[in-house]
JSON list of C-alpha atoms in Angstrom, two decimals:
[
{"chain": "A", "resi": 78, "resn": "MET", "atom": "CA", "xyz": [-49.30, -6.83, -157.42]},
{"chain": "A", "resi": 79, "resn": "GLU", "atom": "CA", "xyz": [-48.97, -5.61, -161.17]},
{"chain": "A", "resi": 80, "resn": "TRP", "atom": "CA", "xyz": [-52.64, -5.15, -160.81]},
{"chain": "A", "resi": 81, "resn": "ILE", "atom": "CA", "xyz": [-52.26, -3.02, -157.71]},
{"chain": "A", "resi": 82, "resn": "ALA", "atom": "CA", "xyz": [-49.87, -1.12, -159.27]},
{"chain": "A", "resi": 83, "resn": "GLN", "atom": "CA", "xyz": [-51.82, -0.41, -162.26]},
{"chain": "A", "resi": 84, "resn": "HIS", "atom": "CA", "xyz": [-55.03, 0.43, -160.31]},
{"chain": "A", "resi": 85, "resn": "GLY", "atom": "CA", "xyz": [-53.30, 2.38, -157.50]},
{"chain": "A", "resi": 86, "resn": "GLU", "atom": "CA", "xyz": [-54.84, 5.69, -158.10]},
{"chain": "A", "resi": 87, "resn": "THR", "atom": "CA", "xyz": [-58.38, 4.26, -158.31]},
{"chain": "A", "resi": 88, "resn": "ILE", "atom": "CA", "xyz": [-57.98, 2.10, -154.94]},
{"chain": "A", "resi": 89, "resn": "SER", "atom": "CA", "xyz": [-56.81, 5.34, -153.40]},
{"chain": "A", "resi": 90, "resn": "ALA", "atom": "CA", "xyz": [-59.72, 7.11, -154.05]},
{"chain": "A", "resi": 91, "resn": "ILE", "atom": "CA", "xyz": [-62.12, 4.21, -153.29]},
{"chain": "A", "resi": 92, "resn": "THR", "atom": "CA", "xyz": [-59.99, 3.91, -149.82]},
{"chain": "A", "resi": 93, "resn": "GLY", "atom": "CA", "xyz": [-60.42, 7.78, -149.26]},
{"chain": "A", "resi": 94, "resn": "VAL", "atom": "CA", "xyz": [-64.20, 7.86, -149.99]},
{"chain": "A", "resi": 95, "resn": "GLY", "atom": "CA", "xyz": [-64.62, 4.48, -147.81]},
{"chain": "A", "resi": 96, "resn": "THR", "atom": "CA", "xyz": [-62.67, 6.47, -145.02]},
{"chain": "A", "resi": 97, "resn": "LEU", "atom": "CA", "xyz": [-64.94, 9.73, -145.46]},
{"chain": "A", "resi": 98, "resn": "ILE", "atom": "CA", "xyz": [-68.26, 7.58, -145.20]},
{"chain": "A", "resi": 99, "resn": "VAL", "atom": "CA", "xyz": [-66.88, 5.79, -141.82]},
{"chain": "A", "resi": 100, "resn": "TRP", "atom": "CA", "xyz": [-66.25, 9.23, -140.52]},
{"chain": "A", "resi": 101, "resn": "ILE", "atom": "CA", "xyz": [-69.54, 10.65, -141.58]},
{"chain": "A", "resi": 102, "resn": "ILE", "atom": "CA", "xyz": [-71.15, 7.70, -139.95]},
{"chain": "A", "resi": 103, "resn": "TYR", "atom": "CA", "xyz": [-69.25, 8.16, -136.83]},
{"chain": "A", "resi": 104, "resn": "LEU", "atom": "CA", "xyz": [-69.70, 11.69, -136.48]},
{"chain": "A", "resi": 105, "resn": "GLN", "atom": "CA", "xyz": [-73.41, 11.35, -137.02]},
{"chain": "A", "resi": 106, "resn": "VAL", "atom": "CA", "xyz": [-73.66, 8.84, -134.18]},
{"chain": "A", "resi": 107, "resn": "PHE", "atom": "CA", "xyz": [-71.59, 11.05, -131.86]},
{"chain": "A", "resi": 108, "resn": "VAL", "atom": "CA", "xyz": [-74.04, 13.82, -132.52]},
{"chain": "A", "resi": 109, "resn": "THR", "atom": "CA", "xyz": [-77.36, 11.96, -132.13]},
{"chain": "A", "resi": 110, "resn": "SER", "atom": "CA", "xyz": [-75.85, 10.52, -128.83]},
{"chain": "A", "resi": 111, "resn": "TYR", "atom": "CA", "xyz": [-74.73, 14.19, -127.79]},
{"chain": "A", "resi": 112, "resn": "ARG", "atom": "CA", "xyz": [-77.98, 15.66, -128.50]},
{"chain": "A", "resi": 113, "resn": "ARG", "atom": "CA", "xyz": [-79.73, 12.87, -126.75]},
{"chain": "A", "resi": 114, "resn": "GLN", "atom": "CA", "xyz": [-77.74, 13.52, -123.61]},
{"chain": "A", "resi": 115, "resn": "LEU", "atom": "CA", "xyz": [-78.79, 17.16, -123.78]},
{"chain": "A", "resi": 116, "resn": "ARG", "atom": "CA", "xyz": [-82.53, 16.12, -124.31]},
{"chain": "A", "resi": 117, "resn": "ALA", "atom": "CA", "xyz": [-84.71, 16.92, -121.27]},
{"chain": "A", "resi": 118, "resn": "THR", "atom": "CA", "xyz": [-86.18, 13.95, -119.73]},
{"chain": "A", "resi": 119, "resn": "MET", "atom": "CA", "xyz": [-88.89, 13.68, -117.09]},
{"chain": "A", "resi": 120, "resn": "LEU", "atom": "CA", "xyz": [-90.15, 10.47, -115.35]},
{"chain": "A", "resi": 121, "resn": "ILE", "atom": "CA", "xyz": [-93.45, 10.30, -113.76]},
{"chain": "A", "resi": 122, "resn": "THR", "atom": "CA", "xyz": [-93.82, 6.93, -111.42]},
{"chain": "A", "resi": 123, "resn": "ARG", "atom": "CA", "xyz": [-96.10, 5.53, -108.88]},
{"chain": "A", "resi": 124, "resn": "GLY", "atom": "CA", "xyz": [-94.71, 5.06, -105.42]},
{"chain": "A", "resi": 125, "resn": "PRO", "atom": "CA", "xyz": [-94.99, 1.98, -103.27]},
{"chain": "A", "resi": 126, "resn": "GLY", "atom": "CA", "xyz": [-98.51, 0.72, -103.06]},
{"chain": "A", "resi": 127, "resn": "LEU", "atom": "CA", "xyz": [-101.48, 0.18, -105.34]},
{"chain": "A", "resi": 128, "resn": "GLY", "atom": "CA", "xyz": [-104.24, 2.56, -104.28]},
{"chain": "A", "resi": 129, "resn": "LEU", "atom": "CA", "xyz": [-105.16, 6.04, -104.28]},
{"chain": "A", "resi": 130, "resn": "GLN", "atom": "CA", "xyz": [-102.61, 6.33, -101.19]},
{"chain": "A", "resi": 131, "resn": "ALA", "atom": "CA", "xyz": [-99.79, 5.39, -103.48]},
{"chain": "A", "resi": 132, "resn": "ARG", "atom": "CA", "xyz": [-97.43, 8.47, -104.11]},
{"chain": "A", "resi": 133, "resn": "CYS", "atom": "CA", "xyz": [-96.67, 10.04, -107.34]},
{"chain": "A", "resi": 134, "resn": "PHE", "atom": "CA", "xyz": [-93.00, 10.92, -108.33]},
{"chain": "A", "resi": 135, "resn": "LEU", "atom": "CA", "xyz": [-91.39, 13.24, -110.56]},
{"chain": "A", "resi": 136, "resn": "SER", "atom": "CA", "xyz": [-87.74, 12.66, -111.27]},
{"chain": "A", "resi": 137, "resn": "ASN", "atom": "CA", "xyz": [-85.60, 14.93, -113.67]},
{"chain": "A", "resi": 138, "resn": "MET", "atom": "CA", "xyz": [-83.29, 12.46, -115.59]},
{"chain": "A", "resi": 139, "resn": "SER", "atom": "CA", "xyz": [-81.77, 15.28, -117.89]},
{"chain": "A", "resi": 140, "resn": "SER", "atom": "CA", "xyz": [-78.14, 16.46, -117.57]},
{"chain": "A", "resi": 141, "resn": "GLY", "atom": "CA", "xyz": [-79.11, 19.80, -116.42]},
{"chain": "A", "resi": 142, "resn": "PRO", "atom": "CA", "xyz": [-81.87, 21.14, -113.67]},
{"chain": "A", "resi": 143, "resn": "ILE", "atom": "CA", "xyz": [-85.35, 21.64, -114.93]},
{"chain": "A", "resi": 144, "resn": "TYR", "atom": "CA", "xyz": [-87.75, 24.28, -113.57]},
{"chain": "A", "resi": 145, "resn": "VAL", "atom": "CA", "xyz": [-91.04, 22.75, -112.85]},
{"chain": "A", "resi": 146, "resn": "ALA", "atom": "CA", "xyz": [-93.57, 25.20, -114.12]},
{"chain": "A", "resi": 147, "resn": "THR", "atom": "CA", "xyz": [-96.97, 23.76, -113.84]},
{"chain": "A", "resi": 148, "resn": "ILE", "atom": "CA", "xyz": [-98.76, 20.59, -113.38]},
{"chain": "A", "resi": 149, "resn": "GLN", "atom": "CA", "xyz": [-102.05, 19.28, -114.39]},
{"chain": "A", "resi": 150, "resn": "VAL", "atom": "CA", "xyz": [-104.05, 16.07, -114.62]},
{"chain": "A", "resi": 151, "resn": "GLU", "atom": "CA", "xyz": [-106.75, 14.90, -116.85]},
{"chain": "A", "resi": 152, "resn": "LEU", "atom": "CA", "xyz": [-109.46, 12.82, -115.28]},
{"chain": "A", "resi": 153, "resn": "GLU", "atom": "CA", "xyz": [-111.27, 10.42, -117.72]},
{"chain": "A", "resi": 154, "resn": "TYR", "atom": "CA", "xyz": [-114.88, 9.27, -116.89]},
{"chain": "A", "resi": 155, "resn": "ALA", "atom": "CA", "xyz": [-117.25, 7.42, -118.56]},
{"chain": "A", "resi": 156, "resn": "GLU", "atom": "CA", "xyz": [-118.94, 10.73, -119.83]},
{"chain": "A", "resi": 157, "resn": "GLY", "atom": "CA", "xyz": [-115.85, 12.81, -120.97]},
{"chain": "A", "resi": 158, "resn": "SER", "atom": "CA", "xyz": [-112.48, 14.03, -119.51]},
{"chain": "A", "resi": 159, "resn": "VAL", "atom": "CA", "xyz": [-111.71, 17.06, -117.27]},
{"chain": "A", "resi": 160, "resn": "VAL", "atom": "CA", "xyz": [-108.58, 18.87, -117.14]},
{"chain": "A", "resi": 161, "resn": "CYS", "atom": "CA", "xyz": [-107.60, 20.43, -113.80]},
{"chain": "A", "resi": 162, "resn": "PRO", "atom": "CA", "xyz": [-104.53, 22.18, -113.25]},
{"chain": "A", "resi": 163, "resn": "VAL", "atom": "CA", "xyz": [-102.94, 21.25, -109.52]},
{"chain": "A", "resi": 164, "resn": "THR", "atom": "CA", "xyz": [-99.83, 23.32, -109.59]},
{"chain": "A", "resi": 165, "resn": "ASP", "atom": "CA", "xyz": [-101.02, 25.32, -106.37]},
{"chain": "A", "resi": 166, "resn": "VAL", "atom": "CA", "xyz": [-102.18, 23.67, -103.43]},
{"chain": "A", "resi": 167, "resn": "VAL", "atom": "CA", "xyz": [-104.26, 25.03, -100.71]},
{"chain": "A", "resi": 168, "resn": "ASP", "atom": "CA", "xyz": [-104.85, 23.15, -97.40]},
{"chain": "A", "resi": 169, "resn": "LEU", "atom": "CA", "xyz": [-106.03, 23.82, -93.97]},
{"chain": "A", "resi": 170, "resn": "ASP", "atom": "CA", "xyz": [-103.21, 23.90, -91.35]},
{"chain": "A", "resi": 171, "resn": "ALA", "atom": "CA", "xyz": [-103.32, 22.90, -87.80]},
{"chain": "A", "resi": 172, "resn": "ALA", "atom": "CA", "xyz": [-104.44, 26.52, -86.79]},
{"chain": "A", "resi": 173, "resn": "GLY", "atom": "CA", "xyz": [-107.61, 26.06, -88.85]},
{"chain": "A", "resi": 174, "resn": "GLY", "atom": "CA", "xyz": [-106.40, 28.80, -91.52]},
{"chain": "A", "resi": 175, "resn": "GLN", "atom": "CA", "xyz": [-105.33, 28.35, -95.24]},
{"chain": "A", "resi": 176, "resn": "GLN", "atom": "CA", "xyz": [-101.81, 27.51, -96.10]},
{"chain": "A", "resi": 177, "resn": "SER", "atom": "CA", "xyz": [-100.81, 27.86, -99.63]},
{"chain": "A", "resi": 178, "resn": "GLN", "atom": "CA", "xyz": [-98.14, 25.38, -101.04]},
{"chain": "A", "resi": 179, "resn": "THR", "atom": "CA", "xyz": [-96.96, 24.90, -104.56]},
{"chain": "A", "resi": 180, "resn": "ARG", "atom": "CA", "xyz": [-95.48, 22.14, -106.81]},
{"chain": "A", "resi": 181, "resn": "GLN", "atom": "CA", "xyz": [-93.54, 24.66, -108.77]},
{"chain": "A", "resi": 182, "resn": "GLY", "atom": "CA", "xyz": [-89.77, 25.17, -108.47]},
{"chain": "A", "resi": 183, "resn": "PRO", "atom": "CA", "xyz": [-86.24, 23.77, -109.77]},
{"chain": "A", "resi": 184, "resn": "LEU", "atom": "CA", "xyz": [-85.18, 20.35, -109.86]},
{"chain": "A", "resi": 185, "resn": "ARG", "atom": "CA", "xyz": [-81.82, 19.23, -110.18]},
{"chain": "A", "resi": 186, "resn": "ASP", "atom": "CA", "xyz": [-80.60, 16.55, -112.25]},
{"chain": "A", "resi": 187, "resn": "GLY", "atom": "CA", "xyz": [-80.97, 12.99, -111.19]},
{"chain": "A", "resi": 188, "resn": "GLU", "atom": "CA", "xyz": [-83.52, 14.45, -108.11]},
{"chain": "A", "resi": 189, "resn": "THR", "atom": "CA", "xyz": [-87.01, 13.03, -107.60]},
{"chain": "A", "resi": 190, "resn": "ARG", "atom": "CA", "xyz": [-89.76, 14.88, -105.90]},
{"chain": "A", "resi": 191, "resn": "ASP", "atom": "CA", "xyz": [-92.73, 13.84, -104.37]},
{"chain": "A", "resi": 192, "resn": "ILE", "atom": "CA", "xyz": [-95.95, 15.68, -105.75]},
{"chain": "A", "resi": 193, "resn": "GLY", "atom": "CA", "xyz": [-98.72, 13.97, -103.47]},
{"chain": "A", "resi": 194, "resn": "SER", "atom": "CA", "xyz": [-100.54, 10.86, -103.50]},
{"chain": "A", "resi": 195, "resn": "PHE", "atom": "CA", "xyz": [-102.91, 10.43, -106.33]},
{"chain": "A", "resi": 196, "resn": "GLU", "atom": "CA", "xyz": [-105.70, 10.89, -103.75]},
{"chain": "A", "resi": 197, "resn": "GLN", "atom": "CA", "xyz": [-104.33, 14.36, -103.04]},
{"chain": "A", "resi": 198, "resn": "LEU", "atom": "CA", "xyz": [-104.16, 15.08, -106.56]},
{"chain": "A", "resi": 199, "resn": "LEU", "atom": "CA", "xyz": [-107.81, 14.49, -107.00]},
{"chain": "A", "resi": 200, "resn": "ARG", "atom": "CA", "xyz": [-108.66, 16.57, -104.09]},
{"chain": "A", "resi": 201, "resn": "HIS", "atom": "CA", "xyz": [-106.50, 19.55, -105.26]},
{"chain": "A", "resi": 202, "resn": "SER", "atom": "CA", "xyz": [-108.21, 19.28, -108.51]},
{"chain": "A", "resi": 203, "resn": "GLY", "atom": "CA", "xyz": [-111.45, 19.98, -107.08]},
{"chain": "A", "resi": 204, "resn": "GLU", "atom": "CA", "xyz": [-112.72, 16.80, -108.67]},
{"chain": "A", "resi": 205, "resn": "ALA", "atom": "CA", "xyz": [-112.85, 14.43, -105.77]},
{"chain": "A", "resi": 206, "resn": "PRO", "atom": "CA", "xyz": [-116.29, 13.10, -104.64]},
{"chain": "A", "resi": 207, "resn": "ALA", "atom": "CA", "xyz": [-116.22, 15.36, -101.59]},
{"chain": "A", "resi": 208, "resn": "ALA", "atom": "CA", "xyz": [-115.83, 18.37, -104.06]},
{"chain": "A", "resi": 209, "resn": "ALA", "atom": "CA", "xyz": [-117.96, 17.15, -106.80]},
{"chain": "A", "resi": 210, "resn": "PRO", "atom": "CA", "xyz": [-120.80, 14.82, -105.52]},
{"chain": "A", "resi": 211, "resn": "HIS", "atom": "CA", "xyz": [-122.15, 14.33, -108.94]},
{"chain": "A", "resi": 212, "resn": "LEU", "atom": "CA", "xyz": [-118.69, 12.62, -110.05]},
{"chain": "A", "resi": 213, "resn": "ALA", "atom": "CA", "xyz": [-118.61, 9.36, -108.28]},
{"chain": "A", "resi": 214, "resn": "LEU", "atom": "CA", "xyz": [-115.08, 8.07, -107.73]},
{"chain": "A", "resi": 215, "resn": "GLY", "atom": "CA", "xyz": [-116.45, 4.31, -109.22]},
{"chain": "A", "resi": 216, "resn": "GLU", "atom": "CA", "xyz": [-116.76, 6.47, -112.62]},
{"chain": "A", "resi": 217, "resn": "LEU", "atom": "CA", "xyz": [-113.50, 7.66, -112.67]},
{"chain": "A", "resi": 218, "resn": "ARG", "atom": "CA", "xyz": [-111.42, 5.65, -115.22]},
{"chain": "A", "resi": 219, "resn": "SER", "atom": "CA", "xyz": [-108.02, 7.13, -115.20]},
{"chain": "A", "resi": 220, "resn": "ILE", "atom": "CA", "xyz": [-105.94, 10.00, -114.37]},
{"chain": "A", "resi": 221, "resn": "THR", "atom": "CA", "xyz": [-103.27, 11.14, -116.59]},
{"chain": "A", "resi": 222, "resn": "VAL", "atom": "CA", "xyz": [-100.36, 13.48, -114.90]},
{"chain": "A", "resi": 223, "resn": "GLU", "atom": "CA", "xyz": [-98.68, 16.13, -117.20]},
{"chain": "A", "resi": 224, "resn": "VAL", "atom": "CA", "xyz": [-95.75, 18.31, -116.12]},
{"chain": "A", "resi": 225, "resn": "VAL", "atom": "CA", "xyz": [-94.61, 21.26, -117.82]},
{"chain": "A", "resi": 226, "resn": "GLY", "atom": "CA", "xyz": [-91.19, 22.62, -117.23]},
{"chain": "A", "resi": 227, "resn": "LEU", "atom": "CA", "xyz": [-88.29, 25.05, -118.54]},
{"chain": "A", "resi": 228, "resn": "TYR", "atom": "CA", "xyz": [-85.06, 23.67, -119.28]},
{"chain": "A", "resi": 229, "resn": "GLY", "atom": "CA", "xyz": [-82.03, 25.59, -120.16]},
{"chain": "A", "resi": 230, "resn": "SER", "atom": "CA", "xyz": [-81.70, 27.53, -123.32]},
{"chain": "A", "resi": 231, "resn": "GLU", "atom": "CA", "xyz": [-84.86, 25.97, -124.82]},
{"chain": "A", "resi": 232, "resn": "ASP", "atom": "CA", "xyz": [-87.12, 28.44, -126.44]},
{"chain": "A", "resi": 233, "resn": "LEU", "atom": "CA", "xyz": [-90.15, 26.46, -125.84]},
{"chain": "A", "resi": 234, "resn": "PRO", "atom": "CA", "xyz": [-91.28, 24.75, -122.64]},
{"chain": "A", "resi": 235, "resn": "ILE", "atom": "CA", "xyz": [-90.63, 20.79, -122.18]},
{"chain": "A", "resi": 236, "resn": "GLY", "atom": "CA", "xyz": [-93.15, 18.55, -120.87]},
{"chain": "A", "resi": 237, "resn": "ALA", "atom": "CA", "xyz": [-94.04, 14.79, -119.89]},
{"chain": "A", "resi": 238, "resn": "ARG", "atom": "CA", "xyz": [-97.31, 13.20, -119.20]},
{"chain": "A", "resi": 239, "resn": "ARG", "atom": "CA", "xyz": [-98.26, 9.49, -118.00]},
{"chain": "A", "resi": 240, "resn": "CYS", "atom": "CA", "xyz": [-101.63, 8.02, -117.77]},
{"chain": "A", "resi": 241, "resn": "PHE", "atom": "CA", "xyz": [-102.82, 5.86, -114.61]},
{"chain": "A", "resi": 242, "resn": "LEU", "atom": "CA", "xyz": [-105.44, 3.47, -114.97]},
{"chain": "A", "resi": 243, "resn": "LEU", "atom": "CA", "xyz": [-107.88, 3.16, -111.84]},
{"chain": "A", "resi": 244, "resn": "LEU", "atom": "CA", "xyz": [-109.15, -0.08, -111.55]},
{"chain": "A", "resi": 245, "resn": "ALA", "atom": "CA", "xyz": [-111.52, -1.97, -109.04]},
{"chain": "A", "resi": 246, "resn": "GLN", "atom": "CA", "xyz": [-109.69, -4.91, -107.50]},
{"chain": "A", "resi": 247, "resn": "ASP", "atom": "CA", "xyz": [-111.30, -6.68, -104.39]},
{"chain": "A", "resi": 248, "resn": "GLY", "atom": "CA", "xyz": [-113.56, -3.81, -103.56]},
{"chain": "A", "resi": 249, "resn": "ASN", "atom": "CA", "xyz": [-110.55, -1.29, -103.53]},
{"chain": "A", "resi": 250, "resn": "MET", "atom": "CA", "xyz": [-109.15, 1.13, -106.12]},
{"chain": "A", "resi": 251, "resn": "VAL", "atom": "CA", "xyz": [-105.84, 0.20, -107.64]},
{"chain": "A", "resi": 252, "resn": "VAL", "atom": "CA", "xyz": [-103.58, 2.53, -109.64]},
{"chain": "A", "resi": 253, "resn": "ARG", "atom": "CA", "xyz": [-101.72, 1.15, -112.39]},
{"chain": "A", "resi": 254, "resn": "GLY", "atom": "CA", "xyz": [-99.62, 2.61, -115.10]},
{"chain": "A", "resi": 255, "resn": "SER", "atom": "CA", "xyz": [-101.14, 2.15, -118.54]},
{"chain": "A", "resi": 256, "resn": "GLU", "atom": "CA", "xyz": [-97.85, 2.28, -120.37]},
{"chain": "A", "resi": 257, "resn": "LEU", "atom": "CA", "xyz": [-94.14, 1.40, -119.04]},
{"chain": "A", "resi": 258, "resn": "ARG", "atom": "CA", "xyz": [-92.59, 4.67, -119.89]},
{"chain": "A", "resi": 259, "resn": "THR", "atom": "CA", "xyz": [-93.41, 8.36, -119.47]},
{"chain": "A", "resi": 260, "resn": "ARG", "atom": "CA", "xyz": [-94.35, 9.91, -122.77]},
{"chain": "A", "resi": 261, "resn": "GLN", "atom": "CA", "xyz": [-92.04, 12.78, -123.56]},
{"chain": "A", "resi": 262, "resn": "ILE", "atom": "CA", "xyz": [-93.39, 15.88, -125.34]},
{"chain": "A", "resi": 263, "resn": "ARG", "atom": "CA", "xyz": [-90.89, 16.95, -127.88]},
{"chain": "A", "resi": 264, "resn": "SER", "atom": "CA", "xyz": [-92.45, 17.74, -130.91]},
{"chain": "A", "resi": 265, "resn": "ALA", "atom": "CA", "xyz": [-92.80, 21.61, -131.96]},
{"chain": "A", "resi": 266, "resn": "ALA", "atom": "CA", "xyz": [-96.48, 21.30, -132.11]},
{"chain": "A", "resi": 267, "resn": "GLY", "atom": "CA", "xyz": [-96.85, 19.56, -128.44]},
{"chain": "A", "resi": 268, "resn": "ARG", "atom": "CA", "xyz": [-94.31, 22.13, -127.08]},
{"chain": "A", "resi": 269, "resn": "ARG", "atom": "CA", "xyz": [-96.27, 25.01, -128.42]},
{"chain": "A", "resi": 270, "resn": "ARG", "atom": "CA", "xyz": [-99.52, 23.46, -126.79]},
{"chain": "A", "resi": 271, "resn": "LEU", "atom": "CA", "xyz": [-97.61, 23.55, -123.53]},
{"chain": "A", "resi": 272, "resn": "LEU", "atom": "CA", "xyz": [-97.27, 27.30, -124.06]},
{"chain": "A", "resi": 273, "resn": "GLY", "atom": "CA", "xyz": [-101.07, 27.39, -123.65]},
{"chain": "A", "resi": 274, "resn": "ASP", "atom": "CA", "xyz": [-100.75, 25.60, -120.31]},
{"chain": "A", "resi": 275, "resn": "LEU", "atom": "CA", "xyz": [-98.11, 28.25, -119.09]},
{"chain": "A", "resi": 276, "resn": "GLU", "atom": "CA", "xyz": [-100.38, 31.11, -119.78]},
{"chain": "A", "resi": 277, "resn": "ARG", "atom": "CA", "xyz": [-103.48, 29.58, -118.36]},
{"chain": "A", "resi": 278, "resn": "ASP", "atom": "CA", "xyz": [-101.67, 29.10, -115.12]},
{"chain": "A", "resi": 279, "resn": "GLN", "atom": "CA", "xyz": [-100.15, 32.37, -115.01]}
]
């Protein structure tokens, strides 16, 4: 007790510094958690099925709505890769005319959108074998889906991409994700690159 009485001021100073450190750590954890909640997160997943008929889903896991501005696919062949926008869709309707559709539009938080089957994405890219006979489907190694969107007050666009491998299995084409997660494009350089994709699709 005498030692405590003699060093009371020192102990009080050390206790104050320790308390300050604890509060700084707590504040940092709180701010980090809060910023993580505000970050935009999109998931690109494969629906039921394994072949090209399987659907490709886009989910908004952010705390606010996202406006889907453009979607593109990168097709990797043995001799190189091709990047094709698939935001706009032009199909033949029942009357034989052309009906324009789009994959653009707002996506509420927690909402999932079906952006078509992988076969449809190939067809809409103009790189399906029927549209490009010189590119055989068997030479196609992977298809990477990239989504560019606008979120809240963010100055730069947001983006997400996921690669799906195309594997031959029992004479059929199987679609399988090359990674477990969707890669979020959050770096400043990556988001500035997305501006070019938006300008190209205007």
